[in-house]
Tab-separated table of C-alpha atoms in Angstrom:
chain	number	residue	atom	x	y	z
D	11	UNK	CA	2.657	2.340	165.868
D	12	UNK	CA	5.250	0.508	163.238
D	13	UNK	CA	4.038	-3.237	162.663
D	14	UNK	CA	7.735	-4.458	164.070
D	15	UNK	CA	6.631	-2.394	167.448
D	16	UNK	CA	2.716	-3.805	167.598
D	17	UNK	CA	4.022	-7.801	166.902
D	18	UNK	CA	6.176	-7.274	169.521
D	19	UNK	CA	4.169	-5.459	172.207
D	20	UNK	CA	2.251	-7.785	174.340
D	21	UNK	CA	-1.183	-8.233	174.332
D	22	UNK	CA	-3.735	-7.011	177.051
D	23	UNK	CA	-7.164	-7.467	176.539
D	24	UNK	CA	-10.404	-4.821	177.256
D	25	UNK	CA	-11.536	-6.109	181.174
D	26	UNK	CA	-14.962	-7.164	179.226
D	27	UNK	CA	-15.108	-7.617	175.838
D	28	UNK	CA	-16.556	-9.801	173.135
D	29	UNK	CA	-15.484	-11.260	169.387
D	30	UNK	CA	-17.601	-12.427	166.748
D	31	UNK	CA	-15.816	-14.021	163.737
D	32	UNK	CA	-18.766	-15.080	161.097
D	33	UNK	CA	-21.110	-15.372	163.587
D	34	UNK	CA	-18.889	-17.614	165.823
D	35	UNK	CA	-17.896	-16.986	169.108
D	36	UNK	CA	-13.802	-16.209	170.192
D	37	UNK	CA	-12.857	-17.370	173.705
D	38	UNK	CA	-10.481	-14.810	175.224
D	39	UNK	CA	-7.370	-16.536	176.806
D	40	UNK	CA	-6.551	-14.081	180.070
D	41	UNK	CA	-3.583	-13.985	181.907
D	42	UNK	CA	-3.544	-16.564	184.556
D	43	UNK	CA	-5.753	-19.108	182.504
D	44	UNK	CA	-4.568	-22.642	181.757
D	45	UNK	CA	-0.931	-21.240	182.664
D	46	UNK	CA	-0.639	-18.338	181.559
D	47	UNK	CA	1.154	-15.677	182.522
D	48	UNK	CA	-0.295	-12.919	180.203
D	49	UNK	CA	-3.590	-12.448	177.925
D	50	UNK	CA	-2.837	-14.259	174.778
D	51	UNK	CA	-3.642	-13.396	171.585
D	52	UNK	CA	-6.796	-15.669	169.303
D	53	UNK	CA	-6.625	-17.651	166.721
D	54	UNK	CA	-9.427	-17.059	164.350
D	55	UNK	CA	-8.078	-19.142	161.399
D	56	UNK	CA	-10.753	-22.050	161.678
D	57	UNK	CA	-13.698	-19.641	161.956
D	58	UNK	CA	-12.246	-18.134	158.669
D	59	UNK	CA	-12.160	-21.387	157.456
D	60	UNK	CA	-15.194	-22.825	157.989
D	61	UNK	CA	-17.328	-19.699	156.536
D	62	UNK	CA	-15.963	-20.434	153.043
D	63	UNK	CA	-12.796	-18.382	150.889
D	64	UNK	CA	-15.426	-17.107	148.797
D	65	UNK	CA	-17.832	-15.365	150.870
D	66	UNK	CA	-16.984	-12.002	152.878
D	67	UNK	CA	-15.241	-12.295	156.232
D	68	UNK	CA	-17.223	-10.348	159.220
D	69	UNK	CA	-15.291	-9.891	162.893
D	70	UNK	CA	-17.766	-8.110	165.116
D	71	UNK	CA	-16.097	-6.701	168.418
D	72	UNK	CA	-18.151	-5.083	171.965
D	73	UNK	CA	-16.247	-3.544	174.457
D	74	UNK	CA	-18.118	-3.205	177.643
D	75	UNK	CA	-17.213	-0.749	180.257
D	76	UNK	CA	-18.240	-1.223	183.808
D	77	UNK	CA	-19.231	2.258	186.328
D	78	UNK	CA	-16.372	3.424	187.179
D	79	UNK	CA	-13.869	1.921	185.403
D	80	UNK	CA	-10.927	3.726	184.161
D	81	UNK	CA	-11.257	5.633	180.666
D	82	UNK	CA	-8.784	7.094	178.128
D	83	UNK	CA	-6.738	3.889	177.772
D	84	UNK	CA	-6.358	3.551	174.389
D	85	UNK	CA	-6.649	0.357	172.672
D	86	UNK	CA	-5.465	-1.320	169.333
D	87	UNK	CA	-6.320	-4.573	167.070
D	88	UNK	CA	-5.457	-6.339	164.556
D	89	UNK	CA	-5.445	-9.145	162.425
D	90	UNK	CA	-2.271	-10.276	161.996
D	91	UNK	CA	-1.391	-13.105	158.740
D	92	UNK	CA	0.960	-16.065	160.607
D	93	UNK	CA	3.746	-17.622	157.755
D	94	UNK	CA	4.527	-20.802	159.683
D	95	UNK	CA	8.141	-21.666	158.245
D	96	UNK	CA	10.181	-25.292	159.065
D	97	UNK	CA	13.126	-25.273	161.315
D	98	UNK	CA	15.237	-26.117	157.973
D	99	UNK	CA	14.104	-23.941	155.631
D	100	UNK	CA	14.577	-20.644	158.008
D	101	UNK	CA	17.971	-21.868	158.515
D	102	UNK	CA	18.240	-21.850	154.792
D	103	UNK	CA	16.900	-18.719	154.238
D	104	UNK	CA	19.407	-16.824	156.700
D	105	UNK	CA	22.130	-18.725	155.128
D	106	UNK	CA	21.454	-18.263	151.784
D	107	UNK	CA	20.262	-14.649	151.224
D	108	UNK	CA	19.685	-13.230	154.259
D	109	UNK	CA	23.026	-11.908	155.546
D	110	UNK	CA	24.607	-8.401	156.485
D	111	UNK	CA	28.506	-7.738	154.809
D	112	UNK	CA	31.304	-7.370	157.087
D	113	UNK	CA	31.748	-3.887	155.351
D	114	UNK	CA	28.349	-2.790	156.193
D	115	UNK	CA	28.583	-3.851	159.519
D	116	UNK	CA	32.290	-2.365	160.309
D	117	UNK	CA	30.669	0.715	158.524
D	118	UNK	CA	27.721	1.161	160.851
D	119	UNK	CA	30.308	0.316	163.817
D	120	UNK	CA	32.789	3.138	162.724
D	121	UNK	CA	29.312	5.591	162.785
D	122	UNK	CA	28.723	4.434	166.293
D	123	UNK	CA	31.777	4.869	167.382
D	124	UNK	CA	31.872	8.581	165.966
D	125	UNK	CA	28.924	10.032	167.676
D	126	UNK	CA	29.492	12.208	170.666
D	127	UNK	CA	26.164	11.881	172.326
D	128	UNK	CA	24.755	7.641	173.031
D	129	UNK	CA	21.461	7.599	173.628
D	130	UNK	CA	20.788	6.317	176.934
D	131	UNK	CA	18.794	3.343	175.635
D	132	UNK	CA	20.705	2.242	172.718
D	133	UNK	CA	22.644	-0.312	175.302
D	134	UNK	CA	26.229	0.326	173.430
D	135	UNK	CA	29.427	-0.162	175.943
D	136	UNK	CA	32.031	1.978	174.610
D	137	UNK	CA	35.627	1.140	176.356
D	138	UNK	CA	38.694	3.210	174.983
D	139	UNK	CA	36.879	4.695	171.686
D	140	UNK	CA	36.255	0.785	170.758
D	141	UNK	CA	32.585	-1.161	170.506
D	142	UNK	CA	32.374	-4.372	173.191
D	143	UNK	CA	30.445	-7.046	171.562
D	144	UNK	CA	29.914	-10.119	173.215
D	145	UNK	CA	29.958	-13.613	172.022
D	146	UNK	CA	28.027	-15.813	174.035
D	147	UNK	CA	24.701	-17.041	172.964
D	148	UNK	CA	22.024	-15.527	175.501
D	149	UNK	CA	20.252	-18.856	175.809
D	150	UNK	CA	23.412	-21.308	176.050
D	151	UNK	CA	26.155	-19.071	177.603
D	152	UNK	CA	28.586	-20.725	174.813
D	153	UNK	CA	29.885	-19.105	171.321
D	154	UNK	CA	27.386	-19.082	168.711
D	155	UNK	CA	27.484	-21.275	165.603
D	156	UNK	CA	24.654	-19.945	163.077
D	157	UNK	CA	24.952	-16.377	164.730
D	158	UNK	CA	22.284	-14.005	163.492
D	159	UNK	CA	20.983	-10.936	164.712
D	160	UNK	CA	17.704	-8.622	164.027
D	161	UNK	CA	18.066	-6.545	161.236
D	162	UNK	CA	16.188	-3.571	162.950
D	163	UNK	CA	17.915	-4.080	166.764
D	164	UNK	CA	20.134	-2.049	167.537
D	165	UNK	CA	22.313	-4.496	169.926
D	166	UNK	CA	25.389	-5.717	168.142
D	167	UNK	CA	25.176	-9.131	169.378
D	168	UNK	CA	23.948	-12.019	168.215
D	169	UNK	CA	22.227	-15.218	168.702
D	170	UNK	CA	22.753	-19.068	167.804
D	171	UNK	CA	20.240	-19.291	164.993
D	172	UNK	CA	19.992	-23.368	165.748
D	173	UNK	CA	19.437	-22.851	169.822
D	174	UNK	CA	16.707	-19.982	169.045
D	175	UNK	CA	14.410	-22.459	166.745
D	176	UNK	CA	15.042	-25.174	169.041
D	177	UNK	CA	13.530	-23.541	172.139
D	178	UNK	CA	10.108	-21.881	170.560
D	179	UNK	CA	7.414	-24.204	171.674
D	180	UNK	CA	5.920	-26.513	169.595
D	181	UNK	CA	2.905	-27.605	171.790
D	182	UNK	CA	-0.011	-26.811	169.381
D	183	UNK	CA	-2.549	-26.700	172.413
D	184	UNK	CA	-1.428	-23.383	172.718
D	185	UNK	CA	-1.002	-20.111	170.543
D	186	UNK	CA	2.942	-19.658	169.314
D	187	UNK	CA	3.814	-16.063	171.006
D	188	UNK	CA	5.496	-13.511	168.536
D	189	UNK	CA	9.325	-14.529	168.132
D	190	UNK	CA	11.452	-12.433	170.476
D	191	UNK	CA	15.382	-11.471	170.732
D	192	UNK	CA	16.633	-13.200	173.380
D	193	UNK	CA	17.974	-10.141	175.426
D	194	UNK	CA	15.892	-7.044	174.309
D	195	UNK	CA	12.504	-9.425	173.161
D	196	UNK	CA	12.518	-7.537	169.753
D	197	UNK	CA	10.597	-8.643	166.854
D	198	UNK	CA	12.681	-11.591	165.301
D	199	UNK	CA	10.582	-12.645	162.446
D	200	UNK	CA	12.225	-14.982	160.360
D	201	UNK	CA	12.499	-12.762	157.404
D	202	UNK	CA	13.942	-10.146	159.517
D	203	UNK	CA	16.581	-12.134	160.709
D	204	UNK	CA	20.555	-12.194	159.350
D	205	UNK	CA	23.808	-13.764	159.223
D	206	UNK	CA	26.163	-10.967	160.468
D	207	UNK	CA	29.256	-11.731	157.908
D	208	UNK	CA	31.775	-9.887	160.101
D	209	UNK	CA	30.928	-12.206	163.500
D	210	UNK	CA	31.460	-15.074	161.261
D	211	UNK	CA	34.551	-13.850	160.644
D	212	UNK	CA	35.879	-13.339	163.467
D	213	UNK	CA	34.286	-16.826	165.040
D	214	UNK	CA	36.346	-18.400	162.078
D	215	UNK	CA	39.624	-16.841	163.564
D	216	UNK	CA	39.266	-17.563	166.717
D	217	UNK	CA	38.373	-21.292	166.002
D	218	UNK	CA	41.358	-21.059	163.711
D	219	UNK	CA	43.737	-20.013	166.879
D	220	UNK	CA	41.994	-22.146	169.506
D	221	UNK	CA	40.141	-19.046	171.212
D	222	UNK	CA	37.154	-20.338	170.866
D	223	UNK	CA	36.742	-19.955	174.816
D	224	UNK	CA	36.814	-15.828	174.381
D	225	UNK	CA	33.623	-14.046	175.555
D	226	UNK	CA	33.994	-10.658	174.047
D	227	UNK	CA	36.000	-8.324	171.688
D	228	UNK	CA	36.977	-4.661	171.466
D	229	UNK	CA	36.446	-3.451	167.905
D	230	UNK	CA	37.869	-0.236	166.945
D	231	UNK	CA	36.247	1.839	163.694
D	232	UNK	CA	38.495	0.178	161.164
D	233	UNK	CA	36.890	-2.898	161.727
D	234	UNK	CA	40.381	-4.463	163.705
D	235	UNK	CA	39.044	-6.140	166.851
D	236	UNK	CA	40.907	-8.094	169.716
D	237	UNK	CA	39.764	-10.272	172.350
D	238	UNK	CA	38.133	-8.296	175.142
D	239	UNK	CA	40.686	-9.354	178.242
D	240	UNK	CA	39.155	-11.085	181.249
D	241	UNK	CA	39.703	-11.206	185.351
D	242	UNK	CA	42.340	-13.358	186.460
D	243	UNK	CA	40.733	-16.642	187.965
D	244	UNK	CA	42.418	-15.566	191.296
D	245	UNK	CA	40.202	-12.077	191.080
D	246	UNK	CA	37.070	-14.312	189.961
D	247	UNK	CA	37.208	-16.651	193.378
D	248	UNK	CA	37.903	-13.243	195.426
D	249	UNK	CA	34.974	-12.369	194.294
D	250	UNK	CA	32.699	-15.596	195.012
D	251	UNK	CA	34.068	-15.051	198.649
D	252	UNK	CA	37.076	-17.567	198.226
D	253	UNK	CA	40.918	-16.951	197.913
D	254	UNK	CA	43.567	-17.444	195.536
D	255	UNK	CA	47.343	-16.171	194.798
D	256	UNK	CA	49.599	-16.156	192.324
D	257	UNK	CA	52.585	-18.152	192.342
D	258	UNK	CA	55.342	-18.235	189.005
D	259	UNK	CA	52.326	-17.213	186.875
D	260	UNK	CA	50.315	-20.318	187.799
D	261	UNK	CA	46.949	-19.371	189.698
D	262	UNK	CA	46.458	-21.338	192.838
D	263	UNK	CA	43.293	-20.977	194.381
D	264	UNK	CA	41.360	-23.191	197.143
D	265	UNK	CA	38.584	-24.861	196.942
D	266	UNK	CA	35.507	-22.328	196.956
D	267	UNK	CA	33.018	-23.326	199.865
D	268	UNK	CA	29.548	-23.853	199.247
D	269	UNK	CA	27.415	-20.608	199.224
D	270	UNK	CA	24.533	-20.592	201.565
D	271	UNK	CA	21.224	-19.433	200.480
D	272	UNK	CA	17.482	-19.695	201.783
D	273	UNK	CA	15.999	-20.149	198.581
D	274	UNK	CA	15.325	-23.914	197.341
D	275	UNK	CA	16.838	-24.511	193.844
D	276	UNK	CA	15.572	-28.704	194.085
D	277	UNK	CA	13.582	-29.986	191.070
D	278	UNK	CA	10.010	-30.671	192.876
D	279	UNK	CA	9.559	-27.099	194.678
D	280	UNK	CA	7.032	-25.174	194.850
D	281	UNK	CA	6.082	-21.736	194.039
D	282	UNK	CA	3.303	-19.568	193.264
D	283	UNK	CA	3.342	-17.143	190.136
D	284	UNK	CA	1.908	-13.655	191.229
D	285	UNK	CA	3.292	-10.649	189.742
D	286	UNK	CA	2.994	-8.928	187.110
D	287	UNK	CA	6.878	-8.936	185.852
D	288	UNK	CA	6.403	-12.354	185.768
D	289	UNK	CA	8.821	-13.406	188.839
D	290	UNK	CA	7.495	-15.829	191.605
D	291	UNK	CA	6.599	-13.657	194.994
D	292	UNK	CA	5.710	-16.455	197.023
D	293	UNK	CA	7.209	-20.171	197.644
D	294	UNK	CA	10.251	-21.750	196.648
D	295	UNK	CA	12.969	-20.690	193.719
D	296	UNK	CA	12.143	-23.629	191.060
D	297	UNK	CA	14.624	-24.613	188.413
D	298	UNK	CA	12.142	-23.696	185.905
D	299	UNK	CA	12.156	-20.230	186.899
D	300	UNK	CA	15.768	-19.550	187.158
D	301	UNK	CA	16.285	-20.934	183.795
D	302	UNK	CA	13.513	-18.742	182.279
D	303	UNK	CA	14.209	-15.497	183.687
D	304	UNK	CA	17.742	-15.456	185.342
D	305	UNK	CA	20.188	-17.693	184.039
D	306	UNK	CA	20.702	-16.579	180.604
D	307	UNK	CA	21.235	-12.592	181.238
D	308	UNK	CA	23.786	-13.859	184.415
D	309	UNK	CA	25.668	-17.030	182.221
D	310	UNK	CA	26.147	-14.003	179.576
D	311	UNK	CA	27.696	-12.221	181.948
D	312	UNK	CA	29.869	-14.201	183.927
D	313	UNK	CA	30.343	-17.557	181.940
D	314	UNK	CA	29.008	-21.121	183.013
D	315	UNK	CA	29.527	-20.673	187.118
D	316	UNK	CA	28.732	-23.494	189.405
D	317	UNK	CA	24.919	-23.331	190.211
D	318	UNK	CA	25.722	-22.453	194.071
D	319	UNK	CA	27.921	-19.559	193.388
D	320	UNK	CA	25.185	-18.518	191.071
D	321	UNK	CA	22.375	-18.626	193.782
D	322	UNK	CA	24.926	-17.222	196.287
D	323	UNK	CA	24.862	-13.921	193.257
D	324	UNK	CA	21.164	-13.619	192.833
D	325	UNK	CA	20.525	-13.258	196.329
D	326	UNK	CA	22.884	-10.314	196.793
D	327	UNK	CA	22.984	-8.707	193.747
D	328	UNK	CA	19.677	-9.312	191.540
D	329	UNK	CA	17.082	-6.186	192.197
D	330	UNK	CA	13.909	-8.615	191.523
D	331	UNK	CA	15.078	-11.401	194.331
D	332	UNK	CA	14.289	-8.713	197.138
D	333	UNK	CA	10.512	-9.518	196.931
D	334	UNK	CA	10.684	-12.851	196.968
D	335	UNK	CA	9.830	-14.714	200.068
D	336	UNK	CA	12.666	-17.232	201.113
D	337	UNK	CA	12.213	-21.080	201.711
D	338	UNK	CA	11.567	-22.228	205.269
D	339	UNK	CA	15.059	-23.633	204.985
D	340	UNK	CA	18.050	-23.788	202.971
D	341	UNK	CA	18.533	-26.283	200.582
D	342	UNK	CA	22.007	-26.218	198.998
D	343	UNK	CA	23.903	-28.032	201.547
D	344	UNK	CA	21.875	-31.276	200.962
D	345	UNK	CA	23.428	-31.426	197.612
């Protein structure tokens, strides 16, 4: 396994197992201790510590396995050395030398666009022999400022470099998971990050025109892009259940009712976290939760929608709402 693949994989401990770091024992955080919603890694930098820089380093490990549990699952560790950066100085970094040119980029574009046969996973929309790239941060749903990508991923888009540092945790009770992209949770090290120079370019245009408000461009292989056009606003209220017409080229289109849905999106619910994917089975829809897992991939998609047409969409049309049990009562109409 490639060290960008291991960082990013998550970790699952042995069902018994035990770690000795000079002579001192590791406590194993599992999945569903103090919060948790997987096994976490361990930090053995005090142990190292405390046994002195000039003496030899011993990690003893004991996996246990009980009758009749499984066998052949193979499993890997690691020690892994943590840089801790500040927020400014990886901002500096990606600024200042770390940065993909516009010719590079258009280059690698003009290749994709060439091939005859996409892989299936490689998550590239082709529309008319041209490349879609959107420009909404994952995590904000607006156009990115700092936009900076992976250097290894192959997604074209990007990511607000500011928003990204601002929402890793900070809480120093617990251990800092391994930086993920926002949509594909690849390994987004800060030294692997970069300033895509031809995005920037094209964000400068469109702030120079006042398009600022544009979600997406077509780029065809000589780099030339244009904005990516979107449903009228009549077609986007047909859609929410709600009509609209076109009059003289002016949209006119009523008020859209209030979707009704049994889950309960109030702050104070309460829900249980079961499964394994990380997505509550039981209990109430909490803010928390749609904000973590939901909201950005559907904002990306479809703008900043009003919260009830957005709970109206996940309870048609998300896959991973169908196991989830509904509130005794809807909720949205007491808003």
């Amino acid at each position: 396994m490639k060290p960008t693949g291991f960082i990013a994989t998550d970790t699952e401990w042995p069902p018994t197992i035990l770690i000795d770091m000079n002579d001192s024992a590791i406590i194993i955080q599992r999945k569903g201790s103090y919060g948790h919603s997987r096994d976490q890694p361990v930090d053995i930098t005090p142990h190292v510590f405390s046994y002195g820089p000039a003496k030899k380093n011993s990690l003893a490990i004991t996996v246990l396995n009980a009758p009749g549990a499984r066998n052949g699952i193979p499993y890997s560790i690691a020690i892994e050395v943590v840089e801790v950066f500040q927020h400014q100085q990886i901002v500096d970094m990606c600024l200042k030398t770390q940065r993909i040119t516009a010719k590079d980029v258009i280059e690698d574009i003009r290749l994709k666009l060439s091939e005859r046969n996409v892989d299936e996973d490689d998550d590239v929309a082709l529309v008319s022999a041209k490349l879609t790239i959107a420009l909404r941060d994952p995590l904000t749903a607006s156009i990115f400022t700092t936009l900076v990508r992976d250097v290894q991923c192959r997604h074209r888009e990007c990511f607000d470099l500011e928003t990204f540092l601002m929402s890793r945790s900070n809480k120093q009770e617990f251990t800092c998971m391994p930086d993920a992209w926002p949509l594909c949770s690849g390994d987004t090290r800060p030294r692997l990050l970069r300033v895509d120079e031809f995005l920037v370019s094209v964000r400068e245009k469109l702030e120079e025109d006042g398009d600022l408000e544009v979600k997406a461009i077509l780029v065809a292989e000589d780099g030339s892009w244009t904005a990516k056009p979107e449903a009228l606003p009549a077609e986007r209220s047909k859609s929410w259940g709600s009509s609209g017409s076109l009059a003289g080229g002016v949209v006119e289109a009523s008020p859209r009712p209030a979707v009704k849905s049994d889950f309960n999106v109030r702050d104070g619910s309460v829900g249980s976290m079961c499964s394994q994917n990380g997505f509550e089975m039981t209990g109430s829809i909490t803010p928390t939760l749609l904000a973590k897992h939901h909201l950005p991939k559907i904002l990306l998609n479809n703008g900043p929608l009003d919260i009830r047409h957005i709970i109206g969409y996940l309870t048609i049309s998300i896959p991973e709402f169908s196991s989830i049990q509904p509130a005794n009562q809807p909720r949205l109409d007491d808003w």
